[in-house]
CSV table of C-alpha atoms and ligand atoms in Angstrom, one decimal:
chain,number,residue,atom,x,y,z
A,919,UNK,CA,18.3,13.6,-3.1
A,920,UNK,CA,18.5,14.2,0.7
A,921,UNK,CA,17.7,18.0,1.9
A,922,UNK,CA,18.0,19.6,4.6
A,923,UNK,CA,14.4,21.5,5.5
A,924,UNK,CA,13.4,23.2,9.5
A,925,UNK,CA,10.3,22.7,8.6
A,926,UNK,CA,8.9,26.4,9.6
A,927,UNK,CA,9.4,28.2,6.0
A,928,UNK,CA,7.9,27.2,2.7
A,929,UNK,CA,9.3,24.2,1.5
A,930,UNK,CA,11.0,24.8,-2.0
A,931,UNK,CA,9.8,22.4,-4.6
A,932,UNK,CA,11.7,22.0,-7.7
A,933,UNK,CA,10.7,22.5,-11.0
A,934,UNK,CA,10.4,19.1,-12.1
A,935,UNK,CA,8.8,18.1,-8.8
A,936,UNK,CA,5.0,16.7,-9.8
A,937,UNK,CA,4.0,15.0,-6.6
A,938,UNK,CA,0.7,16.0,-5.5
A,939,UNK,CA,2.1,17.8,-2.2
A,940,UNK,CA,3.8,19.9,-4.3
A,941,UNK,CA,0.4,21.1,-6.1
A,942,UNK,CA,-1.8,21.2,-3.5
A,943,UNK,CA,0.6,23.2,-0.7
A,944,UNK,CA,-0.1,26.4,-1.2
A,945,UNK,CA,1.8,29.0,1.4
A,946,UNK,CA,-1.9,29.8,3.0
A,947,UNK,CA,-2.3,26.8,3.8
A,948,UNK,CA,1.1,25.6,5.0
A,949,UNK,CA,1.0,28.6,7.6
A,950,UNK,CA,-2.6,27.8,8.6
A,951,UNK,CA,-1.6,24.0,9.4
A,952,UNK,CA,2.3,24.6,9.8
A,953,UNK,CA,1.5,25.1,14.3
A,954,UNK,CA,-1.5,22.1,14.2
A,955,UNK,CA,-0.4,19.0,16.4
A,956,UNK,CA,-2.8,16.0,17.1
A,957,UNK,CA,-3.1,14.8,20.3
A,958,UNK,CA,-0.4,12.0,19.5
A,959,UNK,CA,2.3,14.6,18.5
A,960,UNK,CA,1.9,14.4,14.8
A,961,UNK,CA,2.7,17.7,13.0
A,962,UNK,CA,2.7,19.1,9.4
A,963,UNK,CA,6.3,18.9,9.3
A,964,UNK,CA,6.0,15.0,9.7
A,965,UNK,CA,3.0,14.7,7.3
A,966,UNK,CA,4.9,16.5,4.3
A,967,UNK,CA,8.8,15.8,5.0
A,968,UNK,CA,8.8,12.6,3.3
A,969,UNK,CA,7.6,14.9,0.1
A,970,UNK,CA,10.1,17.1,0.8
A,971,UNK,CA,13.2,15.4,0.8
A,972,UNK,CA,11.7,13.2,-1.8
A,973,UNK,CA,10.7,15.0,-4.7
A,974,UNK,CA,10.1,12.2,-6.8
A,975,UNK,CA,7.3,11.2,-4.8
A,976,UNK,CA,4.1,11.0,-6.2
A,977,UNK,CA,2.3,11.9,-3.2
A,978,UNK,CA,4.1,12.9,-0.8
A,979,UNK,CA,2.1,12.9,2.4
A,980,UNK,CA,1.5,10.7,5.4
A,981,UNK,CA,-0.9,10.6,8.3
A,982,UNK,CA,0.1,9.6,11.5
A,983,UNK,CA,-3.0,9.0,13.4
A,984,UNK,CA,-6.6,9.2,12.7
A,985,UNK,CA,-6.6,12.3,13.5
A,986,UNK,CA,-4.4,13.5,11.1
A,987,UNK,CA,-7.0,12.5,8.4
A,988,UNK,CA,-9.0,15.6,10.2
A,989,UNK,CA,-6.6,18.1,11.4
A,990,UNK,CA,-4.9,18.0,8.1
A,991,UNK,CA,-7.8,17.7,5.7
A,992,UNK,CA,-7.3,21.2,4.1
A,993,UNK,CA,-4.5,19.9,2.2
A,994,UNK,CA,-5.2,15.7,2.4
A,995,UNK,CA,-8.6,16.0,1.0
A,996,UNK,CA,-8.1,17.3,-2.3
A,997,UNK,CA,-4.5,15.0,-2.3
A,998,UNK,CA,-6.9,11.9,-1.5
A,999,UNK,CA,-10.3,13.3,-4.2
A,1000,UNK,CA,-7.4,13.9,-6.8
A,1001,UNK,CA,-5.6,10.2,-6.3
A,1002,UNK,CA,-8.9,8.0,-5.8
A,1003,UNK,CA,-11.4,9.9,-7.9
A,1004,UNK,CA,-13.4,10.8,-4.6
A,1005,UNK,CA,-15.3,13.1,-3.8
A,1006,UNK,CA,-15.4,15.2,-0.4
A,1007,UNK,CA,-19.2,14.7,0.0
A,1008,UNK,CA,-18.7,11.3,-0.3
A,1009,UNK,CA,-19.0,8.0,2.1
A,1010,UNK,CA,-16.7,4.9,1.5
A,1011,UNK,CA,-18.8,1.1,1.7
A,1012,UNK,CA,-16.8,-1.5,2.1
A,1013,UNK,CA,-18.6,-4.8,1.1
A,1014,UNK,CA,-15.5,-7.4,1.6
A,1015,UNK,CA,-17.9,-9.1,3.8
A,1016,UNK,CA,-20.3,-10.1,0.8
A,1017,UNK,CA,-19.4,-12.8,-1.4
A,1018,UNK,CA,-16.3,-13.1,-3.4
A,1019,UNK,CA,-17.0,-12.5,-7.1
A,1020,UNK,CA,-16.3,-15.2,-9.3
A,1021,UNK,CA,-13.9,-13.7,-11.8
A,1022,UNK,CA,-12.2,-16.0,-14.3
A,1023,UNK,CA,-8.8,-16.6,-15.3
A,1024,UNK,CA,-8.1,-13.6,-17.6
A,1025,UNK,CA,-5.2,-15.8,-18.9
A,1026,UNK,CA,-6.6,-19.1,-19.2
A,1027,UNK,CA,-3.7,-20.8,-20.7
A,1028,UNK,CA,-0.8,-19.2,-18.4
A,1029,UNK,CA,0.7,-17.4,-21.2
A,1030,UNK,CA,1.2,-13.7,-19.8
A,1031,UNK,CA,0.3,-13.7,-16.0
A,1032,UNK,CA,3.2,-15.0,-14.3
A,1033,UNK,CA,1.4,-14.7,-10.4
A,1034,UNK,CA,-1.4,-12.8,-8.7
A,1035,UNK,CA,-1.4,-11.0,-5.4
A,1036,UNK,CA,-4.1,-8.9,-3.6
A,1037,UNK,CA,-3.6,-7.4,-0.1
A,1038,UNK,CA,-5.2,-5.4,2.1
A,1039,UNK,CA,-3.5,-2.6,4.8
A,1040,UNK,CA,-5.0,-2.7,8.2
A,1041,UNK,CA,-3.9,-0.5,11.3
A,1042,UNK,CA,-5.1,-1.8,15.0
A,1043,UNK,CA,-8.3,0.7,16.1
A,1044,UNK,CA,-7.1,3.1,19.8
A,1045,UNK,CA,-3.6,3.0,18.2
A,1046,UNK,CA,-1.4,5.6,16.6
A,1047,UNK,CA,-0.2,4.7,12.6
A,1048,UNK,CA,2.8,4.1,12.3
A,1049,UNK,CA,4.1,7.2,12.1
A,1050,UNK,CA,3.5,8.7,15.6
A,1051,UNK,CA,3.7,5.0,17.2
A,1052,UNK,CA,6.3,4.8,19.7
A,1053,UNK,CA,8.6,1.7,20.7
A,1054,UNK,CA,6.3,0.6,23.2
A,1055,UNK,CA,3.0,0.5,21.2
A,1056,UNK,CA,5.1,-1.0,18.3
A,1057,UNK,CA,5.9,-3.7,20.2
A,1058,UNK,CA,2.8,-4.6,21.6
A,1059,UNK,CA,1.4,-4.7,18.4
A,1060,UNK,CA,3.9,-7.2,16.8
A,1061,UNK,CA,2.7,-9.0,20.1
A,1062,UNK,CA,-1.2,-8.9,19.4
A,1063,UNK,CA,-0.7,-9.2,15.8
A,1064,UNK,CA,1.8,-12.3,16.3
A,1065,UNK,CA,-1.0,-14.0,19.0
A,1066,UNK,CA,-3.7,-14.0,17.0
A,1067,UNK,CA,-1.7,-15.2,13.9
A,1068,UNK,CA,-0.2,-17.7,16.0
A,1069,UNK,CA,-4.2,-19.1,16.4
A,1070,UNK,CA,-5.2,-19.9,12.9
A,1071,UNK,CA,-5.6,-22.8,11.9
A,1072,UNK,CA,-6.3,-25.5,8.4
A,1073,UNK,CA,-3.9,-23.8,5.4
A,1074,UNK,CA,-3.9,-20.2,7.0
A,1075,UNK,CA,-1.5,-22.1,9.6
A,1076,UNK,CA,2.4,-20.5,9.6
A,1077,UNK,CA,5.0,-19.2,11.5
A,1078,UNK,CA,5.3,-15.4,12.5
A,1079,UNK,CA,9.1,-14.6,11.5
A,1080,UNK,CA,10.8,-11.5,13.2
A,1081,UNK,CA,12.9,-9.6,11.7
A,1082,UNK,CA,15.6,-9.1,14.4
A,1083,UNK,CA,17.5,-11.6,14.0
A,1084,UNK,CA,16.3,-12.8,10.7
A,1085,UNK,CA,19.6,-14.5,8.9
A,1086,UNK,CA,20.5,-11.8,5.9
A,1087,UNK,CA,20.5,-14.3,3.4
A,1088,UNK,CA,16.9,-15.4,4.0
A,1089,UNK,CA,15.6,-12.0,4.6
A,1090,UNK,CA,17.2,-11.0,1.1
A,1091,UNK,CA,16.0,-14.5,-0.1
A,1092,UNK,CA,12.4,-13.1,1.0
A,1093,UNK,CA,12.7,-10.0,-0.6
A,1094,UNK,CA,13.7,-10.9,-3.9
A,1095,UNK,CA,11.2,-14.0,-3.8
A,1096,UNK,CA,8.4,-10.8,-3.7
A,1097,UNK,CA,7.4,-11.8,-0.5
A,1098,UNK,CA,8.9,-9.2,2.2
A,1099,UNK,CA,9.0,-5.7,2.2
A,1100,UNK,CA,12.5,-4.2,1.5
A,1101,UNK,CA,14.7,-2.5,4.4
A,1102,UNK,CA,15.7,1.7,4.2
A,1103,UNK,CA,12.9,2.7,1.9
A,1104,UNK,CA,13.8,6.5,1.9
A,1105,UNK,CA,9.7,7.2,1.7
A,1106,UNK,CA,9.6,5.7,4.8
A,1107,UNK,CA,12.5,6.9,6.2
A,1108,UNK,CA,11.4,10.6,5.8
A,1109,UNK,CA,8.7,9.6,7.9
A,1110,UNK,CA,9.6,8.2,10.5
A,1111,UNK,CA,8.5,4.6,9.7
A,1112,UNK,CA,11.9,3.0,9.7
A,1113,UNK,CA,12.2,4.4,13.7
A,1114,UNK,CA,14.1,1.9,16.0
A,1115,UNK,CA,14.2,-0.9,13.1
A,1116,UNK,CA,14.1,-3.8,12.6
A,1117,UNK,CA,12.5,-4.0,15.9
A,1118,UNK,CA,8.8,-4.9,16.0
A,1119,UNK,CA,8.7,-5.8,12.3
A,1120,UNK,CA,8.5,-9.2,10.9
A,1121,UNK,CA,6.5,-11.5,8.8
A,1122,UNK,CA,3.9,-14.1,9.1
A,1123,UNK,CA,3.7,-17.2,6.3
A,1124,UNK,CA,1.7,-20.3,5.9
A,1125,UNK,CA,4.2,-23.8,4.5
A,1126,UNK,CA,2.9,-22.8,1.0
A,1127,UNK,CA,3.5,-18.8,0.9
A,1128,UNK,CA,0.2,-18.1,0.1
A,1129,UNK,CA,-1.1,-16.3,2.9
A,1130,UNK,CA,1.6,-13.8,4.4
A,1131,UNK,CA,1.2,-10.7,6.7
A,1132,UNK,CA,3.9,-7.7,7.1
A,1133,UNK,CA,3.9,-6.7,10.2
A,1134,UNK,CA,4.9,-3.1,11.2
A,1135,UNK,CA,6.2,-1.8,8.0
A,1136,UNK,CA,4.0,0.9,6.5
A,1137,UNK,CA,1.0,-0.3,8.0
A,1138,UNK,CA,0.5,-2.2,11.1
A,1139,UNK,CA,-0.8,-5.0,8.9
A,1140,UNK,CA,-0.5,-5.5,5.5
A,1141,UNK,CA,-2.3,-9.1,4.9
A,1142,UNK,CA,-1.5,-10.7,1.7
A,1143,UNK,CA,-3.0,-13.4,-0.5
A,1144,UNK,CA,-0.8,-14.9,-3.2
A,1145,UNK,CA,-0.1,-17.4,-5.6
A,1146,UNK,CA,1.4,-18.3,-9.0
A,1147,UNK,CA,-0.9,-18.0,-12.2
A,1148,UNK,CA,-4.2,-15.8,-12.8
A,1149,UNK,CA,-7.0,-17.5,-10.7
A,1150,UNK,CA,-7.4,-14.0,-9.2
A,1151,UNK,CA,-10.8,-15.3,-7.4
A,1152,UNK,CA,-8.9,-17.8,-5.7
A,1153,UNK,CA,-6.2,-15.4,-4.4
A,1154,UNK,CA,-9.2,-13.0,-3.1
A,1155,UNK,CA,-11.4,-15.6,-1.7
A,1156,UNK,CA,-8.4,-16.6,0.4
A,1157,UNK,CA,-7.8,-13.2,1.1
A,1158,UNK,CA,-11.5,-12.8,2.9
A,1159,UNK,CA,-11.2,-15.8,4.6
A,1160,UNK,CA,-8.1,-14.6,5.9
A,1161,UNK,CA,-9.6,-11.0,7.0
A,1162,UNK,CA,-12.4,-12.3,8.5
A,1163,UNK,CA,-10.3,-14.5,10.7
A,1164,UNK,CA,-8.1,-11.8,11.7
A,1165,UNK,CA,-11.0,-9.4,12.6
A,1166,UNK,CA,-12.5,-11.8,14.9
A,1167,UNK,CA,-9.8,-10.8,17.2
A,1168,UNK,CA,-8.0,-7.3,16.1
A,1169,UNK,CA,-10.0,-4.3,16.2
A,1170,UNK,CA,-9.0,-2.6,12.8
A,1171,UNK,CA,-9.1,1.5,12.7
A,1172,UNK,CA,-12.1,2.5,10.5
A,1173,UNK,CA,-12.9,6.2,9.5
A,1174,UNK,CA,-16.7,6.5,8.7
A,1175,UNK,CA,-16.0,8.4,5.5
A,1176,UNK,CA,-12.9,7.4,4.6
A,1177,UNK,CA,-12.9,3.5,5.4
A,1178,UNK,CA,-9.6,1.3,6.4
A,1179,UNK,CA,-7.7,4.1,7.3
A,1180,UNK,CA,-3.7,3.6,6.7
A,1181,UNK,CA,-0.8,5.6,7.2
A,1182,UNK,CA,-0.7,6.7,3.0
A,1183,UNK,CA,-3.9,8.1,1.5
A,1184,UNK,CA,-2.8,6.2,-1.2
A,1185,UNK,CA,-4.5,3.2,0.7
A,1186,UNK,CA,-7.4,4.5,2.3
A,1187,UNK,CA,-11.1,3.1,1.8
A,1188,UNK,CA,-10.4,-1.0,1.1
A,1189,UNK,CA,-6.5,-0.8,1.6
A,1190,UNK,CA,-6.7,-3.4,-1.4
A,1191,UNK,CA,-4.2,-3.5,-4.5
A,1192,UNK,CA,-5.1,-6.4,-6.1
A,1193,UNK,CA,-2.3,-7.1,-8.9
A,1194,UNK,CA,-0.8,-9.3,-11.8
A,1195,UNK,CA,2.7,-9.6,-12.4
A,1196,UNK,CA,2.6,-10.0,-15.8
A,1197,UNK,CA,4.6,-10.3,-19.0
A,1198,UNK,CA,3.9,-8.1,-21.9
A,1199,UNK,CA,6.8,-8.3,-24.4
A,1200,UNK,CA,5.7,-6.1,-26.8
A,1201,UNK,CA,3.3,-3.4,-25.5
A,1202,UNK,CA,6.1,-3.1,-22.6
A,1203,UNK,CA,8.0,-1.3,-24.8
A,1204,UNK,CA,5.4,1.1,-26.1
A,1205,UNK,CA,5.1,3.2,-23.1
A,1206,UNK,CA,2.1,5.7,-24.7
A,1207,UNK,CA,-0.2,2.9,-25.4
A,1208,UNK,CA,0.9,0.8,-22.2
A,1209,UNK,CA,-0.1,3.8,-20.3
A,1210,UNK,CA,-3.6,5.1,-22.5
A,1211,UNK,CA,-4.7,1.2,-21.4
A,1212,UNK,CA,-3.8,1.4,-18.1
A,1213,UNK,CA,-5.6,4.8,-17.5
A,1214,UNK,CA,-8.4,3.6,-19.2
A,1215,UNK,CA,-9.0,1.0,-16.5
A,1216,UNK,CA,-7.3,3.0,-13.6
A,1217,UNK,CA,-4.5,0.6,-13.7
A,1218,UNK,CA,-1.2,1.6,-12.0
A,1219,UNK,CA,1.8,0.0,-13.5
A,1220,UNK,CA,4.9,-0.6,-11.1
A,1221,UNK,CA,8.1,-2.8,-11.7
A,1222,UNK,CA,8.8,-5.9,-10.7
A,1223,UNK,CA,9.8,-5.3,-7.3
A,1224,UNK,CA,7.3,-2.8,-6.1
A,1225,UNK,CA,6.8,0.5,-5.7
A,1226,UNK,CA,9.8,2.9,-7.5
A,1227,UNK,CA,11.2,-0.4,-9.1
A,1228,UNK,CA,12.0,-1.4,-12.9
A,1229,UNK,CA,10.3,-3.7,-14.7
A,1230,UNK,CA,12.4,-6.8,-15.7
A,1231,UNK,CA,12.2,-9.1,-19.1
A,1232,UNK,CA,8.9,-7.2,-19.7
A,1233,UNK,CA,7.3,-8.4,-16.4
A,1234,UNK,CA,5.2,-5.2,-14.8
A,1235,UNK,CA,3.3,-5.6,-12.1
A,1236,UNK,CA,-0.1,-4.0,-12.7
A,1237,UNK,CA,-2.9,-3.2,-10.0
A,1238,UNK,CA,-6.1,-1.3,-8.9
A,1239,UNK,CA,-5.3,2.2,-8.4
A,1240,UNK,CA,-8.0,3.5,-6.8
A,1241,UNK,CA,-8.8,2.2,-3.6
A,1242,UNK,CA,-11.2,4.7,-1.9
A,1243,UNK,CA,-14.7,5.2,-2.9
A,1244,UNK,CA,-14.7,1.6,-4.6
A,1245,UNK,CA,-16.1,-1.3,-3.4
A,1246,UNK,CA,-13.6,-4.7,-3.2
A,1247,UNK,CA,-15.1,-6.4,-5.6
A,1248,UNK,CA,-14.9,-2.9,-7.8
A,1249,UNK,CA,-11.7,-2.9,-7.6
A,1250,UNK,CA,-11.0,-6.3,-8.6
A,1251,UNK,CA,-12.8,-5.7,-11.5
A,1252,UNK,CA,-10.9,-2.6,-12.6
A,1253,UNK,CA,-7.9,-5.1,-12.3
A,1254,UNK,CA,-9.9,-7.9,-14.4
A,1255,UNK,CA,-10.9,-6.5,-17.2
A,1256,UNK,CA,-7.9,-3.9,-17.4
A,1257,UNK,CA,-6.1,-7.1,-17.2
A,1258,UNK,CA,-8.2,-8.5,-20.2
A,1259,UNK,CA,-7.7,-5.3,-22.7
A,1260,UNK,CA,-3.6,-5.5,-21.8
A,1261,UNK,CA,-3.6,-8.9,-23.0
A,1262,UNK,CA,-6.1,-8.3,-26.0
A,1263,UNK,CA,-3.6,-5.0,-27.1
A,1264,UNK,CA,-0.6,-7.2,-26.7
A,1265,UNK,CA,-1.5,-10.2,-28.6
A,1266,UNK,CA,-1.9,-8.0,-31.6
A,1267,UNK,CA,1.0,-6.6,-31.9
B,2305,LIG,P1,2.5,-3.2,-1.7
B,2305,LIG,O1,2.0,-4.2,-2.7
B,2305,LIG,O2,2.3,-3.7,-0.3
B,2305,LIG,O3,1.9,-1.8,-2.0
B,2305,LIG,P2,5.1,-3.2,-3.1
B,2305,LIG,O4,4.6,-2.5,-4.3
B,2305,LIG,O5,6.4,-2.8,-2.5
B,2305,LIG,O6,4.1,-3.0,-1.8
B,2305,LIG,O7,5.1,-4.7,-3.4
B,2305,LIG,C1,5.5,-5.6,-2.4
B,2305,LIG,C2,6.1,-6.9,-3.0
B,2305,LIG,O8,5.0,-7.7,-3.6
B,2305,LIG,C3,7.1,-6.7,-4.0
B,2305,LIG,O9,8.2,-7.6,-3.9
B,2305,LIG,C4,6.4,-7.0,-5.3
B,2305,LIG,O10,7.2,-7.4,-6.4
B,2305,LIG,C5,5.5,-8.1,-4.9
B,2305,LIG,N1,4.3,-8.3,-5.7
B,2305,LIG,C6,3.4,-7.4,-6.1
B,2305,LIG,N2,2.5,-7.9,-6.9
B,2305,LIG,C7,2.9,-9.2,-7.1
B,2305,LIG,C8,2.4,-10.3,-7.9
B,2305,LIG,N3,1.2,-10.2,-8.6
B,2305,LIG,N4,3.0,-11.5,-7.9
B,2305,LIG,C9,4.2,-11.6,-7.1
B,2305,LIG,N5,4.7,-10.6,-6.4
B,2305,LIG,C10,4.1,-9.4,-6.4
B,2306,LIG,C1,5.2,8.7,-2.9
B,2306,LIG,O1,4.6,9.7,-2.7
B,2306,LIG,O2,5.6,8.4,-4.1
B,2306,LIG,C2,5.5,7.7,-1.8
B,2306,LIG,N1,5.2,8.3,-0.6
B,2306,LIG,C3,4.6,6.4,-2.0
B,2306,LIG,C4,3.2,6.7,-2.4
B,2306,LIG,C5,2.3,5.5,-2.4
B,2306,LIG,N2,2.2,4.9,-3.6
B,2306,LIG,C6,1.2,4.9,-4.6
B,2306,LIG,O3,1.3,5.4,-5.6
B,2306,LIG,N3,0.1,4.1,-4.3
């Protein structure tokens, strides 16, 4: 699926392509922006190549500073309203700070949801995204990142794990396990996010695997709260402890419209997907009313190893969509009781 593009003309998008670049780039606006630069180097070529030479994506588009978010905001903004339901005028509020919610169990008796997950991106404020970072800021934010890590304490405790070097078989033990990100993603690629890997990357874990950070992949930090079952308040409340920890040290890059900002407007605003991976036999196989359900509660439904993956013995894994424009707590609700209908629908069939 690989093209070759200059990026000076038009990109050509094919007929079956759907992603939201592909909508939204008209060839007015593609010449307006097609010269822009922000002051860390980032150009229109490098926002929309990943789109370009992927035309599967959804999205297609990347930022690779806070800046971009700006210089760029002819096309990102509609892109951003369009994925998140948000609108222009608007102001994210971010109220992670409050207290958790108390949501219970939506499945009680452990008979669909095999684990919960919720984790939130964060990027390190006066520092490119990864996309414009160069080796030397990548590096010293593994370094920061991995110091402060390296000071908590009581059950958010671990070991920071780099990547160079990691032995294959437990890196690809990791992976399959669903807790490390995956190497080559061609998303990433396109974008220069897999530069001068696997240098810089790695991942943090406490003994029990229930409190993880990625660590230079997509985001600078992606901060992760897991465990097995539905107790999806216990996942989150760990997940806020956790933050609040981290932030006491890291500065963490915040727009004042647009919230957490992160390298895919796909996770601006609380950076949070909060999901289930969960079995659903029967209404796995009935794609339409899967889906109607799903939209219903502005569900996205990915397979069971992430992002572009299948789903496997009727395990999905089903999150928050929206994540700008929402509050936390909002969007652990969408999850909740979208959660709740999937395993009413399925239990009559
Ligand atoms: P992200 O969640 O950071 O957007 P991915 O979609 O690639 O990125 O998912 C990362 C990993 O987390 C994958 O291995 C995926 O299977 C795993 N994962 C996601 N949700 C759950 C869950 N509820 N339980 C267990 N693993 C999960
Ligand atoms: C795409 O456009 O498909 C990829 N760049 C990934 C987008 C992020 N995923 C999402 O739907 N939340």
């Amino acid at each position: 699926m690989t093209m070759i593009w200059d990026g000076q003309t038009f990109p050509e998008f094919k007929q079956n392509c759907s992603s939201l670049l592909s909508r939204y780039l008209s060839k007015d606006l593609f010449n307006n922006l097609k010269n822009k630069k922000t002051l860390h180097g980032f150009t229109l070529f490098q926002a929309i190549n990943s789109g370009v030479v992927n035309q599967d994506s959804h999205i297609g588009v990347y930022a690779g500073d806070a800046e971009s978010y700006d210089l760029f905001s002819p096309l990102l903004n509609p892109i951003i309203d369009e994925y998140h339901g948000f609108s222009l005028a608007s102001t994210h509020t971010s109220d992670f700070n409050s207290s958790a919610p108390s949501v219970p169990n939506p499945d009680p008796n452990g008979q669909y949801i095999l684990s919960t997950r919720i984790r939130v991106g964060r990027n390190i404020d006066g520092m490119p995204l990864g996309p414009a970072i160069n080796r030397d800021q990548r590096i010293e934010v593994e370094s920061r990142i991995a110091r402060t890590l390296d000071s908590l304490s009581g059950d958010l405790s671990g070991t920071y794990f780099p990547l160079l070097g990691m032995d294959e078989i437990v890196q690809n033990r990791l992976i399959s396990d669903h807790f490390l990100f995956k190497n080559g993603d061609r998303f990433l690629e396109a974008v220069g996010l897999n530069r001068d890997w696997p240098e810089g990357r790695g991942i943090f874990h406490n003994q029990q695997k229930t409190f993880l950070v990625w660590v230079n992949e997509e985001d600078q930090l992606r901060i992760i709260s897991m465990q097995k079952g539905g107790d999806i308040s216990a996942v989150f409340n760990r997940l806020i402890r956790a933050v609040k920890k981290l932030e006491e040290t890291l500065p963490f890059l915040f727009h004042s419209r647009l919230g957490y900002l992160s390298s895919c407007p796909t996770n601006l605003g609380t950076a949070m997907r909060a999901s289930v991976h969960i079995q659903l036999l029967k209404l796995g196989s009935k794609k339409s009313e899967f889906e109607d359900i799903a939209d219903r509660y502005s569900l996205q439904i990915r397979g069971i190893h992430g992002e572009h993956s299948e789903s496997e013995g009727g395990v999905f894994d089903v999150s928050n969509r929206k994540r700008l424009g929402i509050t936390e707590i909002e969007a652990i609700r969408d999850l909740y009781d979208g959660v709740v209908a999937l395993i009413k629908k399925e239990a009559t069939l």
